[in-house]
């Protein structure tokens, strides 16, 4: 006898005709948590704290233990923030781009009052404007030698900037010099860099190359000193250093203590473990404009206005890149998400994936047609990761936010939709907890005491001949739940199911096409629909 059985429950496939779907697939899947195979709803988010209005980015200030007090950094712009790599850092130093020029804050300067960060420093140490003036005060003896002098600014965080170098001076060994004309570091609005010292270097006769050796360190208020001392053995480390470009965005943590960011049509890299130093030569030039970045394993994916690129290497001066033969222009920088096995981002044609799980592809191919995807307004997608799955929130129109989830490692399991979406999200890797922003409320995802309502709308089951489906049964752990039957073009028949006992379906008509929909705020493990009660007890 004809029988329809539902369970286990997969996600939706909107690309195929509903009559051609597999028996486990849905035409619509809403608020369905897929991990158990049953129709189980997500828990509603749990209110955690309140922040200011009109925020586009939230970021938890880095923490060392789950019990740490949580502070939320918040911005009205799209910001990318990265926690310091320094193992000795106890201040949770956090670097970020997207709020004007690149900046850095920590729990000392950033938490004196909400909204956070209260204060910040501009990232990078500038090169002194003036070269030092060198004047001989005591003559030396012997054969002439040529010396150069240089000085750098140094912050109270031991960040050193690039040097200003003097004109050459010819003198004899043992000559003493006055060093004057050193410019004070820039001051005023936007110049909060913590510079408190000046380091002075000079070349040394007989040393190979043009190395500058440490001479002395003076207070930043001093602009004059002398060289009446022996040079040290340490050489200047910051000859190639530069402040990060003012337009740097999409700051992204890499491996080996590196960070990357986008500036114009290039991707720039900082010195290893020195996020204040961005040598001009450390860059990847892109034929297409870079839009967003995501790192996985030891690869950096650059999503662009055309083909993506993959970057790999062990040091910033030796990064190699190659194009990915995959036309997938990024339409939303906020959609870019790094997963443990790859990266995803929104394109005009679908959700792109590049990673270790097969060839580059659109994860939505075969699950959604182009019109379905465009209805998600992909340029509005804000992405995050949850349990190594891609979770995207989008503006469905008129400010109504919605969401979807897809597993890149099992995209054939379908796509799962949400009845609500959020303006921003943040994933805390320590607790493996995701947070979402709902208006001014920061909420813990899937952590509330009550559940959403999950809905599964089945494929259209076509009978070999017109038949009257007479009886149904819903197998659930907790009742009630809602059962809806659609038969050909007739109006839907809805029943509130209160127990595991079979229930009669409408009589007096036959149909060839049947579709089942069930909804629950608990869980459903199976549904059986048949034309004979005996089939439910067999």
mmCIF file with all atom_site columns, C-alpha atoms in Angstrom, residues 374-493:
data_model
loop_
_atom_site.group_PDB
_atom_site.id
_atom_site.type_symbol
_atom_site.label_atom_id
_atom_site.label_alt_id
_atom_site.label_comp_id
_atom_site.label_asym_id
_atom_site.label_entity_id
_atom_site.label_seq_id
_atom_site.pdbx_PDB_ins_code
_atom_site.Cartn_x
_atom_site.Cartn_y
_atom_site.Cartn_z
_atom_site.occupancy
_atom_site.B_iso_or_equiv
_atom_site.pdbx_formal_charge
_atom_site.auth_seq_id
_atom_site.auth_comp_id
_atom_site.auth_asym_id
_atom_site.auth_atom_id
_atom_site.pdbx_PDB_model_num
ATOM 1   C CA . UNK A 1 374 ? 19.055 36.830 -5.433 1.00 0.00 ? 374 UNK A CA 1
ATOM 2   C CA . UNK A 1 375 ? 16.024 36.965 -3.115 1.00 0.00 ? 375 UNK A CA 1
ATOM 3   C CA . UNK A 1 376 ? 18.529 36.711 -0.253 1.00 0.00 ? 376 UNK A CA 1
ATOM 4   C CA . UNK A 1 377 ? 20.052 40.023 -1.397 1.00 0.00 ? 377 UNK A CA 1
ATOM 5   C CA . UNK A 1 378 ? 23.592 38.607 -1.270 1.00 0.00 ? 378 UNK A CA 1
ATOM 6   C CA . UNK A 1 379 ? 25.184 42.057 -1.075 1.00 0.00 ? 379 UNK A CA 1
ATOM 7   C CA . UNK A 1 380 ? 23.632 42.353 2.427  1.00 0.00 ? 380 UNK A CA 1
ATOM 8   C CA . UNK A 1 381 ? 24.912 39.026 3.799  1.00 0.00 ? 381 UNK A CA 1
ATOM 9   C CA . UNK A 1 382 ? 26.774 39.084 7.118  1.00 0.00 ? 382 UNK A CA 1
ATOM 10  C CA . UNK A 1 383 ? 28.541 35.769 7.613  1.00 0.00 ? 383 UNK A CA 1
ATOM 11  C CA . UNK A 1 384 ? 29.938 33.873 10.574 1.00 0.00 ? 384 UNK A CA 1
ATOM 12  C CA . UNK A 1 385 ? 30.789 30.272 11.407 1.00 0.00 ? 385 UNK A CA 1
ATOM 13  C CA . UNK A 1 386 ? 29.101 27.905 13.789 1.00 0.00 ? 386 UNK A CA 1
ATOM 14  C CA . UNK A 1 387 ? 30.420 24.382 14.306 1.00 0.00 ? 387 UNK A CA 1
ATOM 15  C CA . UNK A 1 388 ? 32.445 24.724 11.070 1.00 0.00 ? 388 UNK A CA 1
ATOM 16  C CA . UNK A 1 389 ? 29.257 25.489 9.167  1.00 0.00 ? 389 UNK A CA 1
ATOM 17  C CA . UNK A 1 390 ? 28.488 28.707 7.312  1.00 0.00 ? 390 UNK A CA 1
ATOM 18  C CA . UNK A 1 391 ? 25.807 30.852 8.928  1.00 0.00 ? 391 UNK A CA 1
ATOM 19  C CA . UNK A 1 392 ? 24.665 33.907 7.000  1.00 0.00 ? 392 UNK A CA 1
ATOM 20  C CA . UNK A 1 393 ? 22.228 36.672 7.889  1.00 0.00 ? 393 UNK A CA 1
ATOM 21  C CA . UNK A 1 394 ? 20.673 38.847 5.218  1.00 0.00 ? 394 UNK A CA 1
ATOM 22  C CA . UNK A 1 395 ? 18.166 41.638 4.665  1.00 0.00 ? 395 UNK A CA 1
ATOM 23  C CA . UNK A 1 396 ? 15.178 40.060 2.941  1.00 0.00 ? 396 UNK A CA 1
ATOM 24  C CA . UNK A 1 397 ? 13.715 43.476 2.138  1.00 0.00 ? 397 UNK A CA 1
ATOM 25  C CA . UNK A 1 398 ? 12.305 46.451 4.058  1.00 0.00 ? 398 UNK A CA 1
ATOM 26  C CA . UNK A 1 399 ? 14.724 45.749 6.915  1.00 0.00 ? 399 UNK A CA 1
ATOM 27  C CA . UNK A 1 400 ? 13.413 42.241 7.659  1.00 0.00 ? 400 UNK A CA 1
ATOM 28  C CA . UNK A 1 401 ? 16.464 40.187 8.624  1.00 0.00 ? 401 UNK A CA 1
ATOM 29  C CA . UNK A 1 402 ? 16.582 36.445 7.978  1.00 0.00 ? 402 UNK A CA 1
ATOM 30  C CA . UNK A 1 403 ? 19.248 33.740 8.007  1.00 0.00 ? 403 UNK A CA 1
ATOM 31  C CA . UNK A 1 404 ? 20.488 30.489 6.499  1.00 0.00 ? 404 UNK A CA 1
ATOM 32  C CA . UNK A 1 405 ? 22.969 27.739 7.328  1.00 0.00 ? 405 UNK A CA 1
ATOM 33  C CA . UNK A 1 406 ? 24.901 25.436 5.023  1.00 0.00 ? 406 UNK A CA 1
ATOM 34  C CA . UNK A 1 407 ? 27.581 22.842 5.741  1.00 0.00 ? 407 UNK A CA 1
ATOM 35  C CA . UNK A 1 408 ? 30.405 23.055 3.162  1.00 0.00 ? 408 UNK A CA 1
ATOM 36  C CA . UNK A 1 409 ? 31.445 19.530 4.071  1.00 0.00 ? 409 UNK A CA 1
ATOM 37  C CA . UNK A 1 410 ? 27.953 18.173 3.351  1.00 0.00 ? 410 UNK A CA 1
ATOM 38  C CA . UNK A 1 411 ? 26.205 20.702 1.148  1.00 0.00 ? 411 UNK A CA 1
ATOM 39  C CA . UNK A 1 412 ? 24.099 17.933 -0.413 1.00 0.00 ? 412 UNK A CA 1
ATOM 40  C CA . UNK A 1 413 ? 22.291 17.753 2.948  1.00 0.00 ? 413 UNK A CA 1
ATOM 41  C CA . UNK A 1 414 ? 20.518 20.977 1.977  1.00 0.00 ? 414 UNK A CA 1
ATOM 42  C CA . UNK A 1 415 ? 20.195 24.520 3.204  1.00 0.00 ? 415 UNK A CA 1
ATOM 43  C CA . UNK A 1 416 ? 18.533 25.472 6.492  1.00 0.00 ? 416 UNK A CA 1
ATOM 44  C CA . UNK A 1 417 ? 16.727 28.791 6.856  1.00 0.00 ? 417 UNK A CA 1
ATOM 45  C CA . UNK A 1 418 ? 15.937 30.989 9.865  1.00 0.00 ? 418 UNK A CA 1
ATOM 46  C CA . UNK A 1 419 ? 12.927 33.179 10.494 1.00 0.00 ? 419 UNK A CA 1
ATOM 47  C CA . UNK A 1 420 ? 15.140 35.853 12.077 1.00 0.00 ? 420 UNK A CA 1
ATOM 48  C CA . UNK A 1 421 ? 18.498 37.410 11.226 1.00 0.00 ? 421 UNK A CA 1
ATOM 49  C CA . UNK A 1 422 ? 20.981 39.692 12.931 1.00 0.00 ? 422 UNK A CA 1
ATOM 50  C CA . UNK A 1 423 ? 22.976 42.792 12.114 1.00 0.00 ? 423 UNK A CA 1
ATOM 51  C CA . UNK A 1 424 ? 26.307 41.451 13.374 1.00 0.00 ? 424 UNK A CA 1
ATOM 52  C CA . UNK A 1 425 ? 27.831 38.294 14.825 1.00 0.00 ? 425 UNK A CA 1
ATOM 53  C CA . UNK A 1 426 ? 30.950 37.288 16.752 1.00 0.00 ? 426 UNK A CA 1
ATOM 54  C CA . UNK A 1 427 ? 32.343 33.804 17.359 1.00 0.00 ? 427 UNK A CA 1
ATOM 55  C CA . UNK A 1 428 ? 34.338 33.234 20.555 1.00 0.00 ? 428 UNK A CA 1
ATOM 56  C CA . UNK A 1 429 ? 36.771 30.360 19.859 1.00 0.00 ? 429 UNK A CA 1
ATOM 57  C CA . UNK A 1 430 ? 37.548 29.824 23.537 1.00 0.00 ? 430 UNK A CA 1
ATOM 58  C CA . UNK A 1 431 ? 33.998 28.916 24.537 1.00 0.00 ? 431 UNK A CA 1
ATOM 59  C CA . UNK A 1 432 ? 32.966 27.961 20.978 1.00 0.00 ? 432 UNK A CA 1
ATOM 60  C CA . UNK A 1 433 ? 30.016 30.257 21.558 1.00 0.00 ? 433 UNK A CA 1
ATOM 61  C CA . UNK A 1 434 ? 28.538 32.534 18.921 1.00 0.00 ? 434 UNK A CA 1
ATOM 62  C CA . UNK A 1 435 ? 26.999 35.882 19.773 1.00 0.00 ? 435 UNK A CA 1
ATOM 63  C CA . UNK A 1 436 ? 24.571 37.851 17.629 1.00 0.00 ? 436 UNK A CA 1
ATOM 64  C CA . UNK A 1 437 ? 23.456 41.473 17.712 1.00 0.00 ? 437 UNK A CA 1
ATOM 65  C CA . UNK A 1 438 ? 19.717 42.091 17.781 1.00 0.00 ? 438 UNK A CA 1
ATOM 66  C CA . UNK A 1 439 ? 19.210 45.849 17.820 1.00 0.00 ? 439 UNK A CA 1
ATOM 67  C CA . UNK A 1 440 ? 21.094 46.903 20.946 1.00 0.00 ? 440 UNK A CA 1
ATOM 68  C CA . UNK A 1 441 ? 21.050 43.427 22.523 1.00 0.00 ? 441 UNK A CA 1
ATOM 69  C CA . UNK A 1 442 ? 24.065 41.128 22.332 1.00 0.00 ? 442 UNK A CA 1
ATOM 70  C CA . UNK A 1 443 ? 22.725 37.576 22.599 1.00 0.00 ? 443 UNK A CA 1
ATOM 71  C CA . UNK A 1 444 ? 24.212 34.100 22.975 1.00 0.00 ? 444 UNK A CA 1
ATOM 72  C CA . UNK A 1 445 ? 23.231 31.967 20.010 1.00 0.00 ? 445 UNK A CA 1
ATOM 73  C CA . UNK A 1 446 ? 21.316 28.730 20.717 1.00 0.00 ? 446 UNK A CA 1
ATOM 74  C CA . UNK A 1 447 ? 21.426 29.325 24.476 1.00 0.00 ? 447 UNK A CA 1
ATOM 75  C CA . UNK A 1 448 ? 17.923 30.390 25.566 1.00 0.00 ? 448 UNK A CA 1
ATOM 76  C CA . UNK A 1 449 ? 15.544 28.434 27.789 1.00 0.00 ? 449 UNK A CA 1
ATOM 77  C CA . UNK A 1 450 ? 12.855 28.106 25.105 1.00 0.00 ? 450 UNK A CA 1
ATOM 78  C CA . UNK A 1 451 ? 12.971 26.962 21.497 1.00 0.00 ? 451 UNK A CA 1
ATOM 79  C CA . UNK A 1 452 ? 12.245 28.409 18.104 1.00 0.00 ? 452 UNK A CA 1
ATOM 80  C CA . UNK A 1 453 ? 9.546  26.710 16.041 1.00 0.00 ? 453 UNK A CA 1
ATOM 81  C CA . UNK A 1 454 ? 11.052 24.321 13.493 1.00 0.00 ? 454 UNK A CA 1
ATOM 82  C CA . UNK A 1 455 ? 9.183  23.565 10.269 1.00 0.00 ? 455 UNK A CA 1
ATOM 83  C CA . UNK A 1 456 ? 9.793  20.926 7.620  1.00 0.00 ? 456 UNK A CA 1
ATOM 84  C CA . UNK A 1 457 ? 7.818  21.009 4.361  1.00 0.00 ? 457 UNK A CA 1
ATOM 85  C CA . UNK A 1 458 ? 8.343  17.814 2.411  1.00 0.00 ? 458 UNK A CA 1
ATOM 86  C CA . UNK A 1 459 ? 8.738  17.105 -1.267 1.00 0.00 ? 459 UNK A CA 1
ATOM 87  C CA . UNK A 1 460 ? 5.620  16.430 -3.319 1.00 0.00 ? 460 UNK A CA 1
ATOM 88  C CA . UNK A 1 461 ? 4.992  12.675 -3.223 1.00 0.00 ? 461 UNK A CA 1
ATOM 89  C CA . UNK A 1 462 ? 3.338  11.504 -6.442 1.00 0.00 ? 462 UNK A CA 1
ATOM 90  C CA . UNK A 1 463 ? 1.162  8.393  -6.123 1.00 0.00 ? 463 UNK A CA 1
ATOM 91  C CA . UNK A 1 464 ? 0.968  5.850  -8.973 1.00 0.00 ? 464 UNK A CA 1
ATOM 92  C CA . UNK A 1 465 ? -2.776 6.523  -9.119 1.00 0.00 ? 465 UNK A CA 1
ATOM 93  C CA . UNK A 1 466 ? -5.257 8.766  -7.294 1.00 0.00 ? 466 UNK A CA 1
ATOM 94  C CA . UNK A 1 467 ? -5.652 7.536  -3.717 1.00 0.00 ? 467 UNK A CA 1
ATOM 95  C CA . UNK A 1 468 ? -7.183 8.627  -0.439 1.00 0.00 ? 468 UNK A CA 1
ATOM 96  C CA . UNK A 1 469 ? -4.549 8.857  2.297  1.00 0.00 ? 469 UNK A CA 1
ATOM 97  C CA . UNK A 1 470 ? -6.619 7.879  5.304  1.00 0.00 ? 470 UNK A CA 1
ATOM 98  C CA . UNK A 1 471 ? -4.471 7.963  8.402  1.00 0.00 ? 471 UNK A CA 1
ATOM 99  C CA . UNK A 1 472 ? -1.244 9.502  9.793  1.00 0.00 ? 472 UNK A CA 1
ATOM 100 C CA . UNK A 1 473 ? 1.017  9.329  12.806 1.00 0.00 ? 473 UNK A CA 1
ATOM 101 C CA . UNK A 1 474 ? 3.606  11.755 14.133 1.00 0.00 ? 474 UNK A CA 1
ATOM 102 C CA . UNK A 1 475 ? 6.383  10.294 16.275 1.00 0.00 ? 475 UNK A CA 1
ATOM 103 C CA . UNK A 1 476 ? 7.720  12.863 18.730 1.00 0.00 ? 476 UNK A CA 1
ATOM 104 C CA . UNK A 1 477 ? 9.259  13.019 22.178 1.00 0.00 ? 477 UNK A CA 1
ATOM 105 C CA . UNK A 1 478 ? 7.034  15.877 23.289 1.00 0.00 ? 478 UNK A CA 1
ATOM 106 C CA . UNK A 1 479 ? 3.621  16.995 22.031 1.00 0.00 ? 479 UNK A CA 1
ATOM 107 C CA . UNK A 1 480 ? 1.785  18.969 20.744 1.00 0.00 ? 480 UNK A CA 1
ATOM 108 C CA . UNK A 1 481 ? 3.022  19.602 17.226 1.00 0.00 ? 481 UNK A CA 1
ATOM 109 C CA . UNK A 1 482 ? 1.337  20.733 14.031 1.00 0.00 ? 482 UNK A CA 1
ATOM 110 C CA . UNK A 1 483 ? 0.633  18.522 11.027 1.00 0.00 ? 483 UNK A CA 1
ATOM 111 C CA . UNK A 1 484 ? -0.434 19.938 7.649  1.00 0.00 ? 484 UNK A CA 1
ATOM 112 C CA . UNK A 1 485 ? -1.560 17.861 4.668  1.00 0.00 ? 485 UNK A CA 1
ATOM 113 C CA . UNK A 1 486 ? -1.684 19.200 1.109  1.00 0.00 ? 486 UNK A CA 1
ATOM 114 C CA . UNK A 1 487 ? -3.383 17.060 -1.532 1.00 0.00 ? 487 UNK A CA 1
ATOM 115 C CA . UNK A 1 488 ? -3.397 18.221 -5.147 1.00 0.00 ? 488 UNK A CA 1
ATOM 116 C CA . UNK A 1 489 ? -4.960 21.691 -5.335 1.00 0.00 ? 489 UNK A CA 1
ATOM 117 C CA . UNK A 1 490 ? -7.155 21.352 -2.248 1.00 0.00 ? 490 UNK A CA 1
ATOM 118 C CA . UNK A 1 491 ? -6.872 23.715 0.677  1.00 0.00 ? 491 UNK A CA 1
ATOM 119 C CA . UNK A 1 492 ? -4.354 22.587 3.315  1.00 0.00 ? 492 UNK A CA 1
ATOM 120 C CA . UNK A 1 493 ? -5.713 20.427 6.131  1.00 0.00 ? 493 UNK A CA 1
#
